[in-house]
Structures are given as C-alpha cells and as structure tokens.
C-alpha cells in the first residue's frame, strides 16, 4: 500500500514540472517583458501582446486541465462476464474450453476484432471481454476504450474520453510557444548583442529581467520543436483513424490484420474525433461521435496505402473458418459517418455477405 501511494505521488512529478514551467513563463512574459516594455517606449505593443498571450494561455491551460482530469472511459457492464460464466471460465484449464465460453458470451456484443491467434480478446485483470480498440493500461490498471497511450506528462491515459482534449492541448501549447518565441525574439537578439536602447532602462539595467527573457526564448523554442513533431504525428493518426497502439500492431479482423480497418476517409475520421459541429472543434469540450465501445468498420478501404483490396470471394473464404462475429445495429453517429459509402456488414457463418454501396 505504501509503495502504491509513493508511486501515485511520483506520477504527478512530470505534471508539476510542466505547471512550474508554465507559471514561470507567465511571470517572465507578463511581468519582466510586457509590463516593463509597456512602461517604455511603446505601450500599445505591450497591451496587444498581453491580450494575445492571455488568450492563448487560457486555451492552453483549459485543454491541459481537461486532458489531465478527464477519467479514461472503461467498457460498460455488458462486456463483463456473468457470474456463472466467470466461475466456469476460472474452473476450465484448457484454452479451447475458455475460448468457447468467451465466444458464447460475446455472440451478441459489437466485437469485430480478435487477437492474432483468432481468439476473443479477454482481460484477465479486469475480467471482461475487450471491445474493439480497447486495451488494458498497466499504469492505470484499467481497460481503456480506444486507448492511444499512457502519457506521463498528463498522468493519465489518452483514449476515447480525452483524445480530443489531448490534441487541443498539443495544438494550443504549440501556438503558445510559437507566440512567446516570436515576440521575445527581438529582445533576445538585443539582449544578446547588448543593443537594447537606454530609453528602456528597466531592461537595460536589470540583469534579472535579461536572464528571464533570454531563458524564456530558449525554453519556448525547445518546447515548440519537440511538440511540433508529436502534434504532426497525431494529426496523421487522426487522418488515418488509428491509435498509437494500432500503428505498431494492426488490429486483426476476420480477413486478417488490417491497419486501415477503421478508416472511413480523412473527413469522416476527423468528424469521429471532433464531432459534427465545427463550432465546437477548437473548444476542449467532449464532442466525439460514438460510445467508444463499437466503431464503424468496412472491408473495402479507400486508402492510397492499401495496395490491394480483397475480393468478396477471398473475404468469404477467409472468414468461413473462423468464429462467427455478432451483428449489432450501428448507432446514429456511425450511420452518419458511413452514410452511403461502402459498409462492411457482419453476420453469422450461414449468411456471410459483403455489401458495397
């Protein structure tokens, strides 16, 4: 118990470090730069800097707060085994018998992916059948819906419930660092070359202010470069409708592993994360489509990276030897996403069919 408590406390160290850096950057920019600069030659420039700075600072802190304190979404109770099935599963020692119990329990669940060995994905720790794109986080010790990764900088799992907040956090932190670095650059050059005019004595004679402004530029530029690569990577993931886990290990469908199995096209992939109403896209409020337990899939994938598309005969042949997949009406959000495009309709082994739009 003591070890777990220490582990939980230490997990907040990266978050505390970011909070301290952000608090210091606020002081350095507002007090040491804008206030002194506004008391100098150009008061209007300092006022404009303050307005833009506080706007970007507020959106950055808001999205960061939501990413940290939004609890990861877990599977609903329908994915848990019944008491009788759980007792029977624990008594069985043969994997084949355990899989038979899981198949029987999952026949009415919206599950279309399996393990690489074609087994039902089951979490022994949480004792539940994993929905599609759900994974167990060892740090949080829970199964997380559409888990992307566990981020130590937010001390939280990034998944279905807060993935939009995480993307906005990256975007606003990127804009925050860019704005700070761009506006501090002119003072950084003047401080470095000792060319700051005497008309701003607060800067010219203050070693403390000089240190803050010089260090502020270095920190903002460093964070901008590091966050830019991470934000670009996640923008690419959103366009492909993949998680970080799915990039390294493609989900296995009834026709085999398919890294593009959940891709509906760039526009619909974007709407799946940010929602239908564009006016809420830039606000850290939850607008993602679906329930996180089931996602629209299609066998025919219009993706340039997909060199070959399996034919209907090949799909039927590859699926005939596997266990049956359940049928479940798509939710309203999924129907909107699929619209009139190609749709993969899953059914039992006696009625295997692939419908194309």
mmCIF file of C-alpha atoms in Angstrom:
data_model
loop_
_atom_site.group_PDB
_atom_site.id
_atom_site.type_symbol
_atom_site.label_atom_id
_atom_site.label_comp_id
_atom_site.label_asym_id
_atom_site.label_seq_id
_atom_site.Cartn_x
_atom_site.Cartn_y
_atom_site.Cartn_z
ATOM 1 C CA UNK A 1 0.000 0.000 0.000
ATOM 2 C CA UNK A 2 2.825 2.411 0.851
ATOM 3 C CA UNK A 3 4.597 1.560 -2.394
ATOM 4 C CA UNK A 4 1.453 2.295 -4.416
ATOM 5 C CA UNK A 5 0.991 5.618 -2.637
ATOM 6 C CA UNK A 6 4.590 6.612 -3.391
ATOM 7 C CA UNK A 7 4.101 5.573 -6.994
ATOM 8 C CA UNK A 8 0.986 7.722 -7.302
ATOM 9 C CA UNK A 9 2.788 10.731 -5.814
ATOM 10 C CA UNK A 10 5.792 10.321 -8.110
ATOM 11 C CA UNK A 11 3.464 10.054 -11.113
ATOM 12 C CA UNK A 12 2.494 13.710 -10.566
ATOM 13 C CA UNK A 13 6.116 14.926 -10.773
ATOM 14 C CA UNK A 14 6.057 15.472 -14.607
ATOM 15 C CA UNK A 15 2.736 17.343 -14.301
ATOM 16 C CA UNK A 16 4.135 19.500 -11.504
ATOM 17 C CA UNK A 17 7.218 20.233 -13.617
ATOM 18 C CA UNK A 18 5.068 21.401 -16.552
ATOM 19 C CA UNK A 19 2.931 23.507 -14.203
ATOM 20 C CA UNK A 20 6.007 25.209 -12.754
ATOM 21 C CA UNK A 21 7.455 25.914 -16.210
ATOM 22 C CA UNK A 22 4.125 27.390 -17.363
ATOM 23 C CA UNK A 23 3.800 29.513 -14.201
ATOM 24 C CA UNK A 24 7.349 30.811 -14.627
ATOM 25 C CA UNK A 25 6.762 31.582 -18.311
ATOM 26 C CA UNK A 26 3.692 33.602 -17.321
ATOM 27 C CA UNK A 27 5.724 35.657 -14.856
ATOM 28 C CA UNK A 28 8.644 36.141 -17.239
ATOM 29 C CA UNK A 29 6.455 37.232 -20.135
ATOM 30 C CA UNK A 30 3.857 39.353 -18.351
ATOM 31 C CA UNK A 31 5.964 40.974 -15.621
ATOM 32 C CA UNK A 32 9.500 41.019 -16.990
ATOM 33 C CA UNK A 33 8.643 41.678 -20.634
ATOM 34 C CA UNK A 34 5.211 43.198 -21.215
ATOM 35 C CA UNK A 35 4.910 45.338 -18.086
ATOM 36 C CA UNK A 36 8.425 46.759 -18.409
ATOM 37 C CA UNK A 37 8.043 47.176 -22.151
ATOM 38 C CA UNK A 38 4.734 48.964 -21.782
ATOM 39 C CA UNK A 39 6.395 51.374 -19.327
ATOM 40 C CA UNK A 40 8.978 52.049 -22.003
ATOM 41 C CA UNK A 41 8.539 53.386 -25.467
ATOM 42 C CA UNK A 42 5.594 51.517 -26.989
ATOM 43 C CA UNK A 43 2.758 50.907 -24.534
ATOM 44 C CA UNK A 44 0.307 49.770 -27.242
ATOM 45 C CA UNK A 45 2.549 46.887 -28.316
ATOM 46 C CA UNK A 46 2.727 45.615 -24.746
ATOM 47 C CA UNK A 47 -1.068 45.752 -24.453
ATOM 48 C CA UNK A 48 -1.574 43.772 -27.671
ATOM 49 C CA UNK A 49 0.998 41.210 -26.544
ATOM 50 C CA UNK A 50 -0.831 40.805 -23.256
ATOM 51 C CA UNK A 51 -4.226 40.251 -24.892
ATOM 52 C CA UNK A 52 -2.990 37.619 -27.358
ATOM 53 C CA UNK A 53 -0.812 35.991 -24.717
ATOM 54 C CA UNK A 54 -3.647 35.588 -22.224
ATOM 55 C CA UNK A 55 -5.969 34.189 -24.881
ATOM 56 C CA UNK A 56 -3.508 31.501 -25.922
ATOM 57 C CA UNK A 57 -2.521 30.892 -22.290
ATOM 58 C CA UNK A 58 -6.149 30.357 -21.232
ATOM 59 C CA UNK A 59 -6.920 27.890 -24.032
ATOM 60 C CA UNK A 60 -3.680 26.029 -23.352
ATOM 61 C CA UNK A 61 -4.363 25.678 -19.613
ATOM 62 C CA UNK A 62 -8.027 24.742 -20.208
ATOM 63 C CA UNK A 63 -7.212 21.934 -22.637
ATOM 64 C CA UNK A 64 -4.332 20.715 -20.432
ATOM 65 C CA UNK A 65 -6.628 20.622 -17.405
ATOM 66 C CA UNK A 66 -9.283 18.642 -19.307
ATOM 67 C CA UNK A 67 -6.685 16.151 -20.557
ATOM 68 C CA UNK A 68 -5.410 15.526 -17.039
ATOM 69 C CA UNK A 69 -8.655 15.315 -15.108
ATOM 70 C CA UNK A 70 -10.937 13.572 -17.612
ATOM 71 C CA UNK A 71 -11.227 9.986 -16.429
ATOM 72 C CA UNK A 72 -10.444 7.325 -19.039
ATOM 73 C CA UNK A 73 -13.609 5.667 -20.352
ATOM 74 C CA UNK A 74 -13.955 1.983 -19.477
ATOM 75 C CA UNK A 75 -16.108 -0.726 -21.082
ATOM 76 C CA UNK A 76 -19.743 -0.939 -19.978
ATOM 77 C CA UNK A 77 -21.125 -3.758 -17.872
ATOM 78 C CA UNK A 78 -22.398 -5.662 -20.909
ATOM 79 C CA UNK A 79 -18.790 -6.681 -21.670
ATOM 80 C CA UNK A 80 -18.339 -8.265 -18.236
ATOM 81 C CA UNK A 81 -18.915 -11.994 -17.909
ATOM 82 C CA UNK A 82 -21.891 -13.154 -15.927
ATOM 83 C CA UNK A 83 -21.241 -14.747 -12.568
ATOM 84 C CA UNK A 84 -21.899 -18.243 -13.927
ATOM 85 C CA UNK A 85 -19.662 -17.724 -16.980
ATOM 86 C CA UNK A 86 -16.909 -16.273 -14.806
ATOM 87 C CA UNK A 87 -16.951 -19.244 -12.446
ATOM 88 C CA UNK A 88 -16.966 -21.665 -15.351
ATOM 89 C CA UNK A 89 -14.139 -19.780 -17.070
ATOM 90 C CA UNK A 90 -11.973 -19.924 -13.940
ATOM 91 C CA UNK A 91 -12.616 -23.657 -13.494
ATOM 92 C CA UNK A 92 -11.612 -24.512 -17.053
ATOM 93 C CA UNK A 93 -7.935 -25.189 -17.614
ATOM 94 C CA UNK A 94 -7.949 -25.778 -21.373
ATOM 95 C CA UNK A 95 -7.681 -22.636 -23.522
ATOM 96 C CA UNK A 96 -10.100 -24.137 -26.068
ATOM 97 C CA UNK A 97 -12.838 -24.504 -23.453
ATOM 98 C CA UNK A 98 -12.210 -20.995 -22.142
ATOM 99 C CA UNK A 99 -12.490 -19.583 -25.668
ATOM 100 C CA UNK A 100 -15.773 -21.413 -26.158
ATOM 101 C CA UNK A 101 -17.150 -19.708 -23.062
ATOM 102 C CA UNK A 102 -15.948 -16.326 -24.323
ATOM 103 C CA UNK A 103 -17.440 -16.896 -27.790
ATOM 104 C CA UNK A 104 -20.783 -17.740 -26.287
ATOM 105 C CA UNK A 105 -20.688 -14.630 -24.084
ATOM 106 C CA UNK A 106 -19.588 -12.387 -26.976
ATOM 107 C CA UNK A 107 -22.096 -13.553 -29.588
ATOM 108 C CA UNK A 108 -24.356 -10.522 -29.023
ATOM 109 C CA UNK A 109 -21.596 -7.978 -28.455
ATOM 110 C CA UNK A 110 -20.391 -5.497 -31.138
ATOM 111 C CA UNK A 111 -16.935 -7.075 -31.449
ATOM 112 C CA UNK A 112 -15.214 -7.424 -34.828
ATOM 113 C CA UNK A 113 -11.539 -7.771 -33.917
ATOM 114 C CA UNK A 114 -9.656 -10.659 -32.335
ATOM 115 C CA UNK A 115 -6.157 -11.484 -31.195
ATOM 116 C CA UNK A 116 -3.524 -12.506 -33.728
ATOM 117 C CA UNK A 117 -4.393 -16.161 -32.996
ATOM 118 C CA UNK A 118 -8.109 -15.525 -33.727
ATOM 119 C CA UNK A 119 -9.076 -15.675 -30.054
ATOM 120 C CA UNK A 120 -11.585 -13.450 -28.262
ATOM 121 C CA UNK A 121 -9.768 -10.551 -26.615
ATOM 122 C CA UNK A 122 -10.249 -11.009 -22.871
ATOM 123 C CA UNK A 123 -8.708 -9.107 -19.947
ATOM 124 C CA UNK A 124 -7.917 -11.416 -17.040
ATOM 125 C CA UNK A 125 -7.152 -8.440 -14.832
ATOM 126 C CA UNK A 126 -10.485 -6.634 -15.316
ATOM 127 C CA UNK A 127 -12.348 -9.873 -16.119
ATOM 128 C CA UNK A 128 -14.170 -8.551 -19.154
ATOM 129 C CA UNK A 129 -14.279 -9.053 -22.901
ATOM 130 C CA UNK A 130 -12.387 -6.223 -24.559
ATOM 131 C CA UNK A 131 -14.344 -4.078 -27.028
ATOM 132 C CA UNK A 132 -12.666 -3.162 -30.316
ATOM 133 C CA UNK A 133 -9.694 -0.808 -29.857
ATOM 134 C CA UNK A 134 -9.802 -1.276 -26.084
ATOM 135 C CA UNK A 135 -6.590 -2.111 -24.210
ATOM 136 C CA UNK A 136 -5.553 -2.589 -20.615
ATOM 137 C CA UNK A 137 -3.312 0.129 -19.162
ATOM 138 C CA UNK A 138 -0.818 -1.234 -16.661
ATOM 139 C CA UNK A 139 -0.243 2.239 -15.171
ATOM 140 C CA UNK A 140 -3.945 2.987 -14.558
ATOM 141 C CA UNK A 141 -4.759 -0.725 -14.037
ATOM 142 C CA UNK A 142 -7.994 -0.469 -16.028
ATOM 143 C CA UNK A 143 -9.178 -1.240 -19.551
ATOM 144 C CA UNK A 144 -9.390 1.994 -21.555
ATOM 145 C CA UNK A 145 -11.700 2.483 -24.550
ATOM 146 C CA UNK A 146 -9.849 3.331 -27.769
ATOM 147 C CA UNK A 147 -6.624 3.599 -25.826
ATOM 148 C CA UNK A 148 -3.890 5.566 -27.583
ATOM 149 C CA UNK A 149 -1.151 5.611 -24.932
ATOM 150 C CA UNK A 150 -0.459 6.459 -21.312
ATOM 151 C CA UNK A 151 1.096 9.914 -21.145
ATOM 152 C CA UNK A 152 3.279 10.672 -18.085
ATOM 153 C CA UNK A 153 3.126 14.423 -18.825
ATOM 154 C CA UNK A 154 -0.610 14.416 -18.068
ATOM 155 C CA UNK A 155 -0.505 11.446 -15.653
ATOM 156 C CA UNK A 156 -3.457 9.951 -17.468
ATOM 157 C CA UNK A 157 -4.394 7.555 -20.219
ATOM 158 C CA UNK A 158 -5.154 9.160 -23.562
ATOM 159 C CA UNK A 159 -8.164 7.410 -25.042
ATOM 160 C CA UNK A 160 -11.713 7.844 -26.276
ATOM 161 C CA UNK A 161 -12.829 10.186 -23.478
ATOM 162 C CA UNK A 162 -9.973 12.718 -23.724
ATOM 163 C CA UNK A 163 -8.249 12.226 -27.090
ATOM 164 C CA UNK A 164 -9.765 15.431 -28.461
ATOM 165 C CA UNK A 165 -8.561 17.316 -25.372
ATOM 166 C CA UNK A 166 -5.070 15.886 -25.851
ATOM 167 C CA UNK A 167 -4.948 17.062 -29.471
ATOM 168 C CA UNK A 168 -6.124 20.552 -28.486
ATOM 169 C CA UNK A 169 -3.569 20.602 -25.674
ATOM 170 C CA UNK A 170 -0.802 19.905 -28.195
ATOM 171 C CA UNK A 171 -2.144 22.497 -30.623
ATOM 172 C CA UNK A 172 -2.563 25.301 -28.062
ATOM 173 C CA UNK A 173 0.779 24.567 -26.407
ATOM 174 C CA UNK A 174 2.337 24.760 -29.874
ATOM 175 C CA UNK A 175 0.698 28.144 -30.547
ATOM 176 C CA UNK A 176 1.626 29.338 -27.053
ATOM 177 C CA UNK A 177 5.304 28.505 -27.524
ATOM 178 C CA UNK A 178 5.338 29.943 -31.048
ATOM 179 C CA UNK A 179 3.818 33.250 -29.940
ATOM 180 C CA UNK A 180 6.174 33.597 -26.965
ATOM 181 C CA UNK A 181 9.261 32.743 -29.008
ATOM 182 C CA UNK A 182 8.288 35.072 -31.872
ATOM 183 C CA UNK A 183 7.567 38.094 -29.663
ATOM 184 C CA UNK A 184 10.593 37.576 -27.405
ATOM 185 C CA UNK A 185 12.999 37.100 -30.338
ATOM 186 C CA UNK A 186 13.662 40.819 -30.896
ATOM 187 C CA UNK A 187 14.509 41.371 -27.215
ATOM 188 C CA UNK A 188 16.564 38.178 -27.187
ATOM 189 C CA UNK A 189 18.716 39.498 -30.051
ATOM 190 C CA UNK A 190 19.115 42.924 -28.435
ATOM 191 C CA UNK A 191 19.998 41.444 -25.061
ATOM 192 C CA UNK A 192 22.456 39.030 -26.611
ATOM 193 C CA UNK A 193 24.213 41.808 -28.547
ATOM 194 C CA UNK A 194 23.803 44.470 -25.821
ATOM 195 C CA UNK A 195 21.981 46.726 -28.285
ATOM 196 C CA UNK A 196 18.893 47.478 -26.203
ATOM 197 C CA UNK A 197 18.414 51.268 -26.209
ATOM 198 C CA UNK A 198 18.737 53.266 -23.000
ATOM 199 C CA UNK A 199 15.162 54.513 -23.412
ATOM 200 C CA UNK A 200 14.034 51.297 -21.678
ATOM 201 C CA UNK A 201 16.127 51.432 -18.511
ATOM 202 C CA UNK A 202 14.138 48.689 -16.795
ATOM 203 C CA UNK A 203 15.524 46.196 -19.312
ATOM 204 C CA UNK A 204 18.906 47.779 -19.876
ATOM 205 C CA UNK A 205 19.934 47.849 -16.233
ATOM 206 C CA UNK A 206 18.233 44.726 -14.948
ATOM 207 C CA UNK A 207 20.279 41.531 -15.044
ATOM 208 C CA UNK A 208 17.282 39.662 -13.623
ATOM 209 C CA UNK A 209 14.996 40.705 -16.496
ATOM 210 C CA UNK A 210 17.709 39.883 -19.007
ATOM 211 C CA UNK A 211 18.055 36.369 -17.634
ATOM 212 C CA UNK A 212 14.289 35.749 -17.707
ATOM 213 C CA UNK A 213 13.841 36.926 -21.286
ATOM 214 C CA UNK A 214 16.870 35.052 -22.611
ATOM 215 C CA UNK A 215 15.877 31.821 -20.905
ATOM 216 C CA UNK A 216 12.224 32.254 -21.948
ATOM 217 C CA UNK A 217 13.191 32.255 -25.616
ATOM 218 C CA UNK A 218 15.273 29.094 -25.269
ATOM 219 C CA UNK A 219 12.525 27.224 -23.386
ATOM 220 C CA UNK A 220 9.762 28.301 -25.797
ATOM 221 C CA UNK A 221 11.816 27.341 -28.862
ATOM 222 C CA UNK A 222 12.807 23.994 -27.368
ATOM 223 C CA UNK A 223 9.240 23.035 -26.455
ATOM 224 C CA UNK A 224 7.950 24.242 -29.835
ATOM 225 C CA UNK A 225 10.307 21.950 -31.746
ATOM 226 C CA UNK A 226 9.537 18.915 -29.584
ATOM 227 C CA UNK A 227 5.747 19.425 -29.575
ATOM 228 C CA UNK A 228 5.644 20.099 -33.323
ATOM 229 C CA UNK A 229 6.782 16.572 -34.182
ATOM 230 C CA UNK A 230 4.340 14.991 -31.719
ATOM 231 C CA UNK A 231 1.402 17.095 -32.927
ATOM 232 C CA UNK A 232 2.180 16.329 -36.580
ATOM 233 C CA UNK A 233 2.279 12.611 -35.789
ATOM 234 C CA UNK A 234 -1.120 12.675 -34.074
ATOM 235 C CA UNK A 235 -2.645 14.706 -36.904
ATOM 236 C CA UNK A 236 -1.532 11.921 -39.238
ATOM 237 C CA UNK A 237 -3.087 9.344 -36.878
ATOM 238 C CA UNK A 238 -6.412 11.211 -36.880
ATOM 239 C CA UNK A 239 -6.419 11.341 -40.685
ATOM 240 C CA UNK A 240 -5.909 7.550 -40.800
ATOM 241 C CA UNK A 241 -8.217 6.832 -37.830
ATOM 242 C CA UNK A 242 -5.535 4.908 -35.977
ATOM 243 C CA UNK A 243 -4.252 4.924 -32.437
ATOM 244 C CA UNK A 244 -0.599 4.770 -31.479
ATOM 245 C CA UNK A 245 -1.065 1.140 -30.442
ATOM 246 C CA UNK A 246 -2.701 0.259 -33.784
ATOM 247 C CA UNK A 247 0.213 1.827 -35.650
ATOM 248 C CA UNK A 248 2.631 -0.662 -34.125
ATOM 249 C CA UNK A 249 0.192 -3.591 -34.024
ATOM 250 C CA UNK A 250 -2.557 -3.625 -36.638
ATOM 251 C CA UNK A 251 -5.986 -4.801 -35.420
ATOM 252 C CA UNK A 252 -6.974 -8.277 -36.603
ATOM 253 C CA UNK A 253 -10.310 -8.562 -38.388
ATOM 254 C CA UNK A 254 -11.951 -11.695 -39.772
ATOM 255 C CA UNK A 255 -9.994 -11.276 -43.010
ATOM 256 C CA UNK A 256 -6.686 -10.791 -41.175
ATOM 257 C CA UNK A 257 -4.683 -7.846 -39.784
ATOM 258 C CA UNK A 258 -5.665 -4.532 -41.336
ATOM 259 C CA UNK A 259 -4.065 -1.259 -40.254
ATOM 260 C CA UNK A 260 -6.768 0.697 -42.105
ATOM 261 C CA UNK A 261 -9.713 -1.312 -40.794
ATOM 262 C CA UNK A 262 -11.339 1.659 -39.046
ATOM 263 C CA UNK A 263 -10.543 4.296 -41.670
ATOM 264 C CA UNK A 264 -13.602 5.939 -43.230
ATOM 265 C CA UNK A 265 -11.764 8.642 -45.170
ATOM 266 C CA UNK A 266 -9.967 11.692 -43.827
ATOM 267 C CA UNK A 267 -13.065 13.887 -43.458
ATOM 268 C CA UNK A 268 -15.124 11.291 -41.583
ATOM 269 C CA UNK A 269 -12.154 10.254 -39.490
ATOM 270 C CA UNK A 270 -11.828 13.868 -38.388
ATOM 271 C CA UNK A 271 -15.523 14.064 -37.530
ATOM 272 C CA UNK A 272 -15.302 10.891 -35.489
ATOM 273 C CA UNK A 273 -12.852 12.605 -33.124
ATOM 274 C CA UNK A 274 -14.096 16.224 -33.185
ATOM 275 C CA UNK A 275 -17.820 15.730 -33.857
ATOM 276 C CA UNK A 276 -20.269 17.049 -36.426
ATOM 277 C CA UNK A 277 -20.480 20.691 -35.295
ATOM 278 C CA UNK A 278 -17.380 22.593 -36.347
ATOM 279 C CA UNK A 279 -18.075 25.478 -33.968
ATOM 280 C CA UNK A 280 -17.031 23.210 -31.080
ATOM 281 C CA UNK A 281 -13.916 21.769 -32.682
ATOM 282 C CA UNK A 282 -11.482 24.262 -31.119
ATOM 283 C CA UNK A 283 -13.075 24.135 -27.658
ATOM 284 C CA UNK A 284 -11.983 21.485 -25.124
ATOM 285 C CA UNK A 285 -15.482 20.077 -24.646
ATOM 286 C CA UNK A 286 -16.381 16.490 -25.486
ATOM 287 C CA UNK A 287 -17.949 16.199 -28.949
ATOM 288 C CA UNK A 288 -16.544 12.885 -30.251
ATOM 289 C CA UNK A 289 -19.003 10.569 -32.012
ATOM 290 C CA UNK A 290 -19.974 7.125 -30.797
ATOM 291 C CA UNK A 291 -19.818 5.419 -27.429
ATOM 292 C CA UNK A 292 -16.209 4.189 -27.558
ATOM 293 C CA UNK A 293 -17.271 0.529 -27.426
ATOM 294 C CA UNK A 294 -18.030 -0.064 -31.104
ATOM 295 C CA UNK A 295 -16.767 1.689 -34.212
ATOM 296 C CA UNK A 296 -17.896 1.637 -37.852
ATOM 297 C CA UNK A 297 -15.698 -0.585 -39.984
ATOM 298 C CA UNK A 298 -15.683 -1.504 -43.649
ATOM 299 C CA UNK A 299 -13.977 -4.196 -45.619
ATOM 300 C CA UNK A 300 -13.410 -2.072 -48.749
ATOM 301 C CA UNK A 301 -10.999 0.648 -47.696
ATOM 302 C CA UNK A 302 -10.479 3.656 -49.922
ATOM 303 C CA UNK A 303 -6.942 4.355 -48.793
ATOM 304 C CA UNK A 304 -3.977 5.006 -51.111
ATOM 305 C CA UNK A 305 -1.738 2.990 -48.801
ATOM 306 C CA UNK A 306 -3.904 -0.075 -49.356
ATOM 307 C CA UNK A 307 -2.360 -1.576 -52.474
ATOM 308 C CA UNK A 308 -4.769 -4.451 -52.911
ATOM 309 C CA UNK A 309 -8.341 -4.857 -51.765
ATOM 310 C CA UNK A 310 -9.504 -8.410 -51.025
ATOM 311 C CA UNK A 311 -12.283 -9.641 -53.259
ATOM 312 C CA UNK A 312 -15.646 -10.811 -51.953
ATOM 313 C CA UNK A 313 -14.767 -14.467 -52.554
ATOM 314 C CA UNK A 314 -11.480 -14.131 -50.680
ATOM 315 C CA UNK A 315 -13.230 -12.390 -47.789
ATOM 316 C CA UNK A 316 -15.872 -15.087 -47.563
ATOM 317 C CA UNK A 317 -13.245 -17.819 -47.812
ATOM 318 C CA UNK A 318 -11.028 -16.320 -45.106
ATOM 319 C CA UNK A 319 -13.959 -15.786 -42.757
ATOM 320 C CA UNK A 320 -15.530 -19.188 -43.174
ATOM 321 C CA UNK A 321 -13.064 -20.997 -40.913
ATOM 322 C CA UNK A 322 -13.315 -18.501 -38.047
ATOM 323 C CA UNK A 323 -15.823 -17.983 -35.282
ATOM 324 C CA UNK A 324 -18.959 -16.029 -36.081
ATOM 325 C CA UNK A 325 -18.980 -12.314 -35.417
ATOM 326 C CA UNK A 326 -22.018 -10.679 -33.853
ATOM 327 C CA UNK A 327 -24.417 -8.373 -35.594
ATOM 328 C CA UNK A 328 -25.381 -5.128 -33.942
ATOM 329 C CA UNK A 329 -27.269 -2.154 -35.439
ATOM 330 C CA UNK A 330 -24.974 0.794 -35.897
ATOM 331 C CA UNK A 331 -25.529 3.799 -33.699
ATOM 332 C CA UNK A 332 -26.837 7.048 -35.125
ATOM 333 C CA UNK A 333 -23.375 8.635 -35.207
ATOM 334 C CA UNK A 334 -21.930 5.618 -37.020
ATOM 335 C CA UNK A 335 -24.699 5.682 -39.613
ATOM 336 C CA UNK A 336 -23.918 9.339 -40.263
ATOM 337 C CA UNK A 337 -20.251 8.522 -40.691
ATOM 338 C CA UNK A 338 -20.806 5.629 -43.054
ATOM 339 C CA UNK A 339 -23.532 7.486 -44.957
ATOM 340 C CA UNK A 340 -23.839 5.927 -48.403
ATOM 341 C CA UNK A 341 -20.243 4.769 -48.591
ATOM 342 C CA UNK A 342 -19.086 1.191 -48.625
ATOM 343 C CA UNK A 343 -20.102 -0.623 -45.474
ATOM 344 C CA UNK A 344 -18.990 -3.939 -44.031
ATOM 345 C CA UNK A 345 -21.977 -5.824 -42.631
ATOM 346 C CA UNK A 346 -21.033 -8.696 -40.367
ATOM 347 C CA UNK A 347 -23.318 -11.714 -39.966
ATOM 348 C CA UNK A 348 -23.319 -15.336 -38.879
ATOM 349 C CA UNK A 349 -21.494 -18.167 -40.672
ATOM 350 C CA UNK A 350 -24.610 -19.255 -42.515
ATOM 351 C CA UNK A 351 -25.181 -15.837 -44.041
ATOM 352 C CA UNK A 352 -21.793 -14.371 -44.905
ATOM 353 C CA UNK A 353 -22.195 -11.298 -47.093
ATOM 354 C CA UNK A 354 -20.309 -8.165 -48.020
ATOM 355 C CA UNK A 355 -22.414 -5.209 -49.110
ATOM 356 C CA UNK A 356 -20.951 -2.442 -51.205
ATOM 357 C CA UNK A 357 -22.522 0.955 -51.779
#
